[in-house]
Structures are given as C-alpha cells and as structure tokens.
PDB file of C-alpha atoms in Angstrom:
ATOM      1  CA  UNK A 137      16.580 -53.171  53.961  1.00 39.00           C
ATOM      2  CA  UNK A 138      16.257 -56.014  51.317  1.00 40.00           C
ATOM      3  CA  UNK A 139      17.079 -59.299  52.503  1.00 38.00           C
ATOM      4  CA  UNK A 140      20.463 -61.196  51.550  1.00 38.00           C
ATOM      5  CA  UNK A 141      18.516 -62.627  48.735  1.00 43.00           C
ATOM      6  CA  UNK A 142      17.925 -59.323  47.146  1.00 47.00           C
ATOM      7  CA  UNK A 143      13.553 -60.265  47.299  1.00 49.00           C
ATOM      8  CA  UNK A 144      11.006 -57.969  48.469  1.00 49.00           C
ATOM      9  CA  UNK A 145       9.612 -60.934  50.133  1.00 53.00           C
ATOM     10  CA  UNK A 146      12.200 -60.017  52.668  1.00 63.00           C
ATOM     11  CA  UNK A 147      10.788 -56.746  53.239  1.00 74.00           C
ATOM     12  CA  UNK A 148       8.156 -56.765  56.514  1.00 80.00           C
ATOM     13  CA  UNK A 149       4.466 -55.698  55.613  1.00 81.00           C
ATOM     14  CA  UNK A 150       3.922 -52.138  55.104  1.00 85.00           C
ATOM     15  CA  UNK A 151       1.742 -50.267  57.623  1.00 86.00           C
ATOM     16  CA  UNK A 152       0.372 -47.102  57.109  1.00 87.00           C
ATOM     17  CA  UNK A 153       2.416 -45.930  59.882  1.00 92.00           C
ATOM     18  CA  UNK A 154       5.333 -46.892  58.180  1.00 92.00           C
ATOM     19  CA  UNK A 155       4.074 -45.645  54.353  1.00 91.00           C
ATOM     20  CA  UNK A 156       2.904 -41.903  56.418  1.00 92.00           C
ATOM     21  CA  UNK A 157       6.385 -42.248  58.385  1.00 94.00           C
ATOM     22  CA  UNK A 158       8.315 -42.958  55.082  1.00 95.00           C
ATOM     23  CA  UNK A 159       6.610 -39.928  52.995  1.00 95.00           C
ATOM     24  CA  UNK A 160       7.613 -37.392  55.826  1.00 96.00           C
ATOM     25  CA  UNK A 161      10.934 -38.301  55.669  1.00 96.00           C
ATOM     26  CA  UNK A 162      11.011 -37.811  51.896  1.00 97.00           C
ATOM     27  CA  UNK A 163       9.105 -34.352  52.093  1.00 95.00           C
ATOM     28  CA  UNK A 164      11.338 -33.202  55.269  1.00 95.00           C
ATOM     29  CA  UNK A 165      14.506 -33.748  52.791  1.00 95.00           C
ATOM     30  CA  UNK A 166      13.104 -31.342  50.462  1.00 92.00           C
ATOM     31  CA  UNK A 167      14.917 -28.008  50.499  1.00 91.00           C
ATOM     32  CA  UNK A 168      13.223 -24.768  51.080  1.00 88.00           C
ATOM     33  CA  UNK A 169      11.260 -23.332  48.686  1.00 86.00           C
ATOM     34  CA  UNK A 170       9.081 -26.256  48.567  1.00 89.00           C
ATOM     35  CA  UNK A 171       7.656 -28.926  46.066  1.00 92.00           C
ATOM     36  CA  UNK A 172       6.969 -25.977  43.450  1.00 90.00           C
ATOM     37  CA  UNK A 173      10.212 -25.030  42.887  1.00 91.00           C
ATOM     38  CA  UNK A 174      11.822 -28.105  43.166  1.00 94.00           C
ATOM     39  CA  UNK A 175      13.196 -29.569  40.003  1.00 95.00           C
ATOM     40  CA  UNK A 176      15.438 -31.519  39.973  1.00 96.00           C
ATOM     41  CA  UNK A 177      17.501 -33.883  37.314  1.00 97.00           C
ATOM     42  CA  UNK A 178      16.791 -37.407  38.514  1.00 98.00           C
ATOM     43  CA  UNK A 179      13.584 -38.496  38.942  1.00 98.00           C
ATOM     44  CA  UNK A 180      12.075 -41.842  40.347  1.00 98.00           C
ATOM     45  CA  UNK A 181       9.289 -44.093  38.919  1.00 97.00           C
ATOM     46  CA  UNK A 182       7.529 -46.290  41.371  1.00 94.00           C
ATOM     47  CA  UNK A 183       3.950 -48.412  42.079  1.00 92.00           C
ATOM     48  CA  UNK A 184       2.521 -48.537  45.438  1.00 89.00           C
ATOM     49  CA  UNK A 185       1.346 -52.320  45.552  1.00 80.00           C
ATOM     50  CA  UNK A 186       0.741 -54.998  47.890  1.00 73.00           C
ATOM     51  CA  UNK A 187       1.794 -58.001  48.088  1.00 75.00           C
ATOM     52  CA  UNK A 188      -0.463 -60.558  48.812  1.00 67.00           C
ATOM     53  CA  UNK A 189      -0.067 -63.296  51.425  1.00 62.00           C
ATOM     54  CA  UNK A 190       1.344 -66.539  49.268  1.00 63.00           C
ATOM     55  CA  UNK A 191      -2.253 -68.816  50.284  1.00 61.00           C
ATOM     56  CA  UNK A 192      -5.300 -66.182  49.926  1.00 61.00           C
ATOM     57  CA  UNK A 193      -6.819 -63.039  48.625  1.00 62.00           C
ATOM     58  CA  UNK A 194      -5.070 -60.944  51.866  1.00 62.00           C
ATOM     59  CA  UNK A 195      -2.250 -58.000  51.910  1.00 70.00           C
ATOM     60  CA  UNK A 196       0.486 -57.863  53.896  1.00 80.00           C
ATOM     61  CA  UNK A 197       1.099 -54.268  52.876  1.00 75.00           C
ATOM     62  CA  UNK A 198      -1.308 -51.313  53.607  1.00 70.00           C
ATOM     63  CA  UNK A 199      -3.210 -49.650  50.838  1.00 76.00           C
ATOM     64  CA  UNK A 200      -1.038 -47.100  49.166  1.00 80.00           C
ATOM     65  CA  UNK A 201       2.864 -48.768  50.693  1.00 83.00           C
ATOM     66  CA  UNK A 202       4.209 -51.826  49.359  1.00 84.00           C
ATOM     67  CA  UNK A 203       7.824 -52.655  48.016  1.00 89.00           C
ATOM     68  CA  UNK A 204       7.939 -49.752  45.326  1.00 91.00           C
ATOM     69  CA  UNK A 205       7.403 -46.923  47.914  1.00 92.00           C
ATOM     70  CA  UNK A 206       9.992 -48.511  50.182  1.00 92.00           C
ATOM     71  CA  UNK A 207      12.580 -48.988  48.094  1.00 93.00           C
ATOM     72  CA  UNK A 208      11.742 -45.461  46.590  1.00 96.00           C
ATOM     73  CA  UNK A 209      12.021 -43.656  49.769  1.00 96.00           C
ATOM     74  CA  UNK A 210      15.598 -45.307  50.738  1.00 95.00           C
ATOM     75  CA  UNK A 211      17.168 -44.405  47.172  1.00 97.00           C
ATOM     76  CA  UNK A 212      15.900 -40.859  47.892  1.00 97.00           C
ATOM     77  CA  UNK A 213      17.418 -40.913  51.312  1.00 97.00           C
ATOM     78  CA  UNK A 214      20.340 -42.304  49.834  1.00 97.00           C
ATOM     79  CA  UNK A 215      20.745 -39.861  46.598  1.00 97.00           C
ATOM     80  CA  UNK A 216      20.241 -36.947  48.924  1.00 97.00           C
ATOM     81  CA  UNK A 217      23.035 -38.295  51.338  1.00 97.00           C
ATOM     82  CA  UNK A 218      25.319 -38.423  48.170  1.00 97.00           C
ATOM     83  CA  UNK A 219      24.481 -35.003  47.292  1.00 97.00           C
ATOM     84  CA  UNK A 220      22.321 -36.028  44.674  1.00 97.00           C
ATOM     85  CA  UNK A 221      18.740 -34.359  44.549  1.00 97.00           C
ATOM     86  CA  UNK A 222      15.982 -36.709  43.352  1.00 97.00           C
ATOM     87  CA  UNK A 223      12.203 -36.357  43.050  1.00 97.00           C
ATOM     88  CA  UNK A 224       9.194 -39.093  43.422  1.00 97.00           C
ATOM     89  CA  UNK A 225       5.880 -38.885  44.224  1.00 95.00           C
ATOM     90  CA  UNK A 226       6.417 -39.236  47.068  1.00 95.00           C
ATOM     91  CA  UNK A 227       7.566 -35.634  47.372  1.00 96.00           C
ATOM     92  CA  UNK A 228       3.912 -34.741  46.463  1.00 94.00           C
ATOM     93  CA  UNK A 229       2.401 -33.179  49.595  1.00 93.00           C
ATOM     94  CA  UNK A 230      -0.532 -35.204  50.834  1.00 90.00           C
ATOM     95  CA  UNK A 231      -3.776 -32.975  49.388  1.00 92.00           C
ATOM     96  CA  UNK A 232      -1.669 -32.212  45.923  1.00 92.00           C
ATOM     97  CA  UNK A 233      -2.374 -33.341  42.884  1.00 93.00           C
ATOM     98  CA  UNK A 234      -0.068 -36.098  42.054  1.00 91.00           C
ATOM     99  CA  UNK A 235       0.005 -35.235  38.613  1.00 92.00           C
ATOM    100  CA  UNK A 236       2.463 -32.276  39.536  1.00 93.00           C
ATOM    101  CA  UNK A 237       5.182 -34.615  38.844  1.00 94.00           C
ATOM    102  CA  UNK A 238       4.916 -34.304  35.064  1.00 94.00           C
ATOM    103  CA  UNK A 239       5.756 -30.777  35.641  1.00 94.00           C
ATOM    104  CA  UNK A 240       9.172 -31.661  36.445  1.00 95.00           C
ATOM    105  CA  UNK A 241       9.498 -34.379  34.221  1.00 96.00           C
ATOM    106  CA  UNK A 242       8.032 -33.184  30.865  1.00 95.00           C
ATOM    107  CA  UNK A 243      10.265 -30.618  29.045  1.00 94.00           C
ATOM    108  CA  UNK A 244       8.179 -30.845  25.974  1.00 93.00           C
ATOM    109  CA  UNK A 245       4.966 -29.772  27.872  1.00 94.00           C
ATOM    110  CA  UNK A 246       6.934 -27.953  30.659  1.00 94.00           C
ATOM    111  CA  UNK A 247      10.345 -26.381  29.352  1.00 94.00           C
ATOM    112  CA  UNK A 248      10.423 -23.775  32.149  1.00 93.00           C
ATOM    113  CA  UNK A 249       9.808 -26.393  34.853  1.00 92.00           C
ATOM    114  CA  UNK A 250      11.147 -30.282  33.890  1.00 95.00           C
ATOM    115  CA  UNK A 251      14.834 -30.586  34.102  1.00 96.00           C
ATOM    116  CA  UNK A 252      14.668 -34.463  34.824  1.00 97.00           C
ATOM    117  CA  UNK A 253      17.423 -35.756  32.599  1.00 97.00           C
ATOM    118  CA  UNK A 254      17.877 -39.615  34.639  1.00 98.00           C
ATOM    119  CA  UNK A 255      14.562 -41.359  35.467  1.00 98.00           C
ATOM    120  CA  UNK A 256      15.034 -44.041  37.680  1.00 98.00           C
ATOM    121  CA  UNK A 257      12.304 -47.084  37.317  1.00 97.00           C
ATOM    122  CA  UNK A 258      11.726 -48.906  39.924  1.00 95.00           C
ATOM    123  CA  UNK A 259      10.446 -52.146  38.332  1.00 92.00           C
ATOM    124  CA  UNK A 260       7.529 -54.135  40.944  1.00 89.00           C
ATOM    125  CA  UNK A 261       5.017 -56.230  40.541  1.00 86.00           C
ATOM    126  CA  UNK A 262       2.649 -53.424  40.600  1.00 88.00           C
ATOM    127  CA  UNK A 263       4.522 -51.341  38.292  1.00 91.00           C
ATOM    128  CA  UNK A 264       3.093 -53.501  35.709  1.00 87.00           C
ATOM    129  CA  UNK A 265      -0.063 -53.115  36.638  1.00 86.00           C
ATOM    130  CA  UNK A 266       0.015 -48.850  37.193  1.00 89.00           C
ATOM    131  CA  UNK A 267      -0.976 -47.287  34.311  1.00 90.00           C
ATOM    132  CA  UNK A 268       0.410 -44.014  35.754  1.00 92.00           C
ATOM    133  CA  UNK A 269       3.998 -45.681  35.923  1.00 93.00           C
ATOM    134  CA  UNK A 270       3.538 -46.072  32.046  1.00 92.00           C
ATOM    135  CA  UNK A 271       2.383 -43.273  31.385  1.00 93.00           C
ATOM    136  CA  UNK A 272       5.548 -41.904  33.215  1.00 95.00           C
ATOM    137  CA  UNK A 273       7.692 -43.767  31.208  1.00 95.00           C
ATOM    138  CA  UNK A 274       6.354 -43.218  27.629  1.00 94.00           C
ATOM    139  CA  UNK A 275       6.396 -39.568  28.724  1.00 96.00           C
ATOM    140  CA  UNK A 276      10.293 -40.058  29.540  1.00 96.00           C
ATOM    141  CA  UNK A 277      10.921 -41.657  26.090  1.00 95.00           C
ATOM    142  CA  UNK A 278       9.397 -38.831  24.483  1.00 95.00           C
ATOM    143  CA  UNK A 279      11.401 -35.850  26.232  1.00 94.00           C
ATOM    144  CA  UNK A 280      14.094 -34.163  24.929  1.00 88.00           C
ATOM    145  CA  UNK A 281      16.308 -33.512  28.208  1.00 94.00           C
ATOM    146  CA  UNK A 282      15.710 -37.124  29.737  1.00 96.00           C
ATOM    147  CA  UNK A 283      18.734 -38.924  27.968  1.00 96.00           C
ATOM    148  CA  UNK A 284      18.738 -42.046  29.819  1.00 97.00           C
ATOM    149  CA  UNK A 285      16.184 -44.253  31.775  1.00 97.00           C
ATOM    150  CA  UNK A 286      17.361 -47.202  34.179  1.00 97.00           C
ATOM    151  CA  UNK A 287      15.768 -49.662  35.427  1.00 94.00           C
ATOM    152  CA  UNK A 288      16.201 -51.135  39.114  1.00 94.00           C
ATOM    153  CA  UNK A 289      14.351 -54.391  39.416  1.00 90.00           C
ATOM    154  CA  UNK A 290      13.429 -55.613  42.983  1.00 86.00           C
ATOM    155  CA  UNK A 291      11.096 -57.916  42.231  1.00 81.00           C
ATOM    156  CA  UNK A 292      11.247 -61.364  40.512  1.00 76.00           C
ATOM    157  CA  UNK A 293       9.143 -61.150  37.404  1.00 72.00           C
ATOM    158  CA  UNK A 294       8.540 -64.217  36.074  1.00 65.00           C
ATOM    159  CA  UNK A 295       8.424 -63.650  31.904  1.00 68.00           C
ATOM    160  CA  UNK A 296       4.561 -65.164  31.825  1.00 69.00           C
ATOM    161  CA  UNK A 297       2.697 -62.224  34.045  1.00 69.00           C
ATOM    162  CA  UNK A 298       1.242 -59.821  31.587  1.00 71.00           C
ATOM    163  CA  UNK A 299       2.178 -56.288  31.838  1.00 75.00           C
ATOM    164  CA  UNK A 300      -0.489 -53.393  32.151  1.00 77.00           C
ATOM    165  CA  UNK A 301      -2.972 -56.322  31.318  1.00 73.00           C
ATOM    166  CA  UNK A 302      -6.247 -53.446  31.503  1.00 74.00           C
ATOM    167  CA  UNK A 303      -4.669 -51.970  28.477  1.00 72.00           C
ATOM    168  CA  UNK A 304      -5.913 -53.054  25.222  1.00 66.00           C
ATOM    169  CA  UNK A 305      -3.425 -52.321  22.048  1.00 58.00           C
ATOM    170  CA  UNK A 306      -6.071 -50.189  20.300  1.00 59.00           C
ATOM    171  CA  UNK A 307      -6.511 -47.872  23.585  1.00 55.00           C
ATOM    172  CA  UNK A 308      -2.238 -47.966  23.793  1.00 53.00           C
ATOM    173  CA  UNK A 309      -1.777 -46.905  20.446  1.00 50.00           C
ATOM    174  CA  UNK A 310      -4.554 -44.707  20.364  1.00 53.00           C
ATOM    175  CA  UNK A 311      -2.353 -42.322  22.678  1.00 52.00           C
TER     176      UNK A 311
END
C-alpha cells in the first residue's frame, strides 16, 4: 500500500515477480467467459513506468511494473471486492494484443462491444510520457457512453515537467 504520505516513493521497487504475480491476480478475477466477453462499465487508464533511483540513470522498478500497474491492480482488486467490475490492461492475457482494450472502451468504433461509461485515470509520471494513455483518453472524450472521466493522481507532478513531450502539436492535431 501507499505510504502515510500518500507518494509512490513509498511503494518498494517493482520486480517482475511482483508485476507477473500482480497481472494473475487481475486475470484470475475475471469471470468466466473470458477477456472477450468481458465488458464492463468502468475502465482503468494506467502507464507502466519506472522510477528511477533519485542520484543516477538506474530503475528501481522492473521493465513493464512501476507505480501505475500497482496501484491499478489494487483498485481492481478493490472494485471487484465492492461488486464493481472494472477492466485494465492488465486484464489483457499475456500474448494478446493490447489494443483489445479499445474494444471495450470505444462505442463509436465498437457499439456492440464498449460499454465503459467511468474511465478511471490513473495519473503517473509515466502517464505523461505514454502515448497509448492519451490516446486512451482522447478516445474517452470522444465516446458517447463514457459520461465521466476521473482522475486519481498518485504521483507528485510538479507543473514544469512537460507532458507527452515526443508529441509535436502538428502530429497532435493532425489526429
């Protein structure tokens, strides 16, 4: 769990032990039926990222973990305790095609498949930096059934760090 502080800097490094250990657990709450079928309303937006050690170029977090996925996988846990189905990407299978997610979150493109109407962002470092995560989100804005989006921040983001700096504007507003 976060820290009393509330800082993913509280959070131990991320092994791939604990990333593989943390995606089972997501994919074993997953009804039967499978990640085809299931759609459900509330969906989650996170980076994997790691952070890197405060004096040097080093991780502490494994390649493909970091705060995001942590804090993903215990709001799923938690949603699903409440009763409350949720979907990540972290309910793609390993071998899948990631991009199944849009499938249940894109009623314009999907209207037999997305039913997300909540999308969850979880707001990291790394989110900044994923254009996947924005492409999520502009895809959210654009939807029909999505009808709110809410951000959970568990990260300090200091105003100065530029967000999705490999984007240009033209490229942005080219799409």
């Amino acid at each position: 769990s976060l820290g009393s502080s509330g800082r993913t800097e509280a959070l131990a490094p991320v092994s791939i032990a604990e990333k593989n250990a943390l995606q089972k657990m997501v994919l074993d709450l997953m009804p039967a039926g499978g990640v085809a079928t299931y759609s459900p309303e509330l969906m989650l937006s996170y980076a994997t990222g790691r952070r890197r050690v405060a004096d040097g170029d080093a991780c502490n977090d494994a390649e493909g973990a970091g705060p995001g996925l942590v804090i993903t996988a215990k709001l799923v846990k938690r949603f699903k305790d409440a009763g409350v189905p949720s979907f990540s990407g972290l309910h793609v299978p390993p071998g899948e095609d990631w991009k199944m997610y849009f499938e249940k979150l894109d009623s314009n493109k999907h209207p037999d498949t997305a039913r997300c109407r909540v999308l969850v962002v979880i707001l990291t470092r790394a989110f900044y930096r994923s254009l996947p995560c924005l492409e999520e989100v502009a895809t959210a804005l654009r939807c029909k059934r999505v009808t709110k989006i809410v951000p959970v921040r568990v990260e300090d983001l200091p105003f100065d760090v530029p967000q999705w700096p490999q984007l240009d504007d033209e490229t942005f507003m080219a799409n």
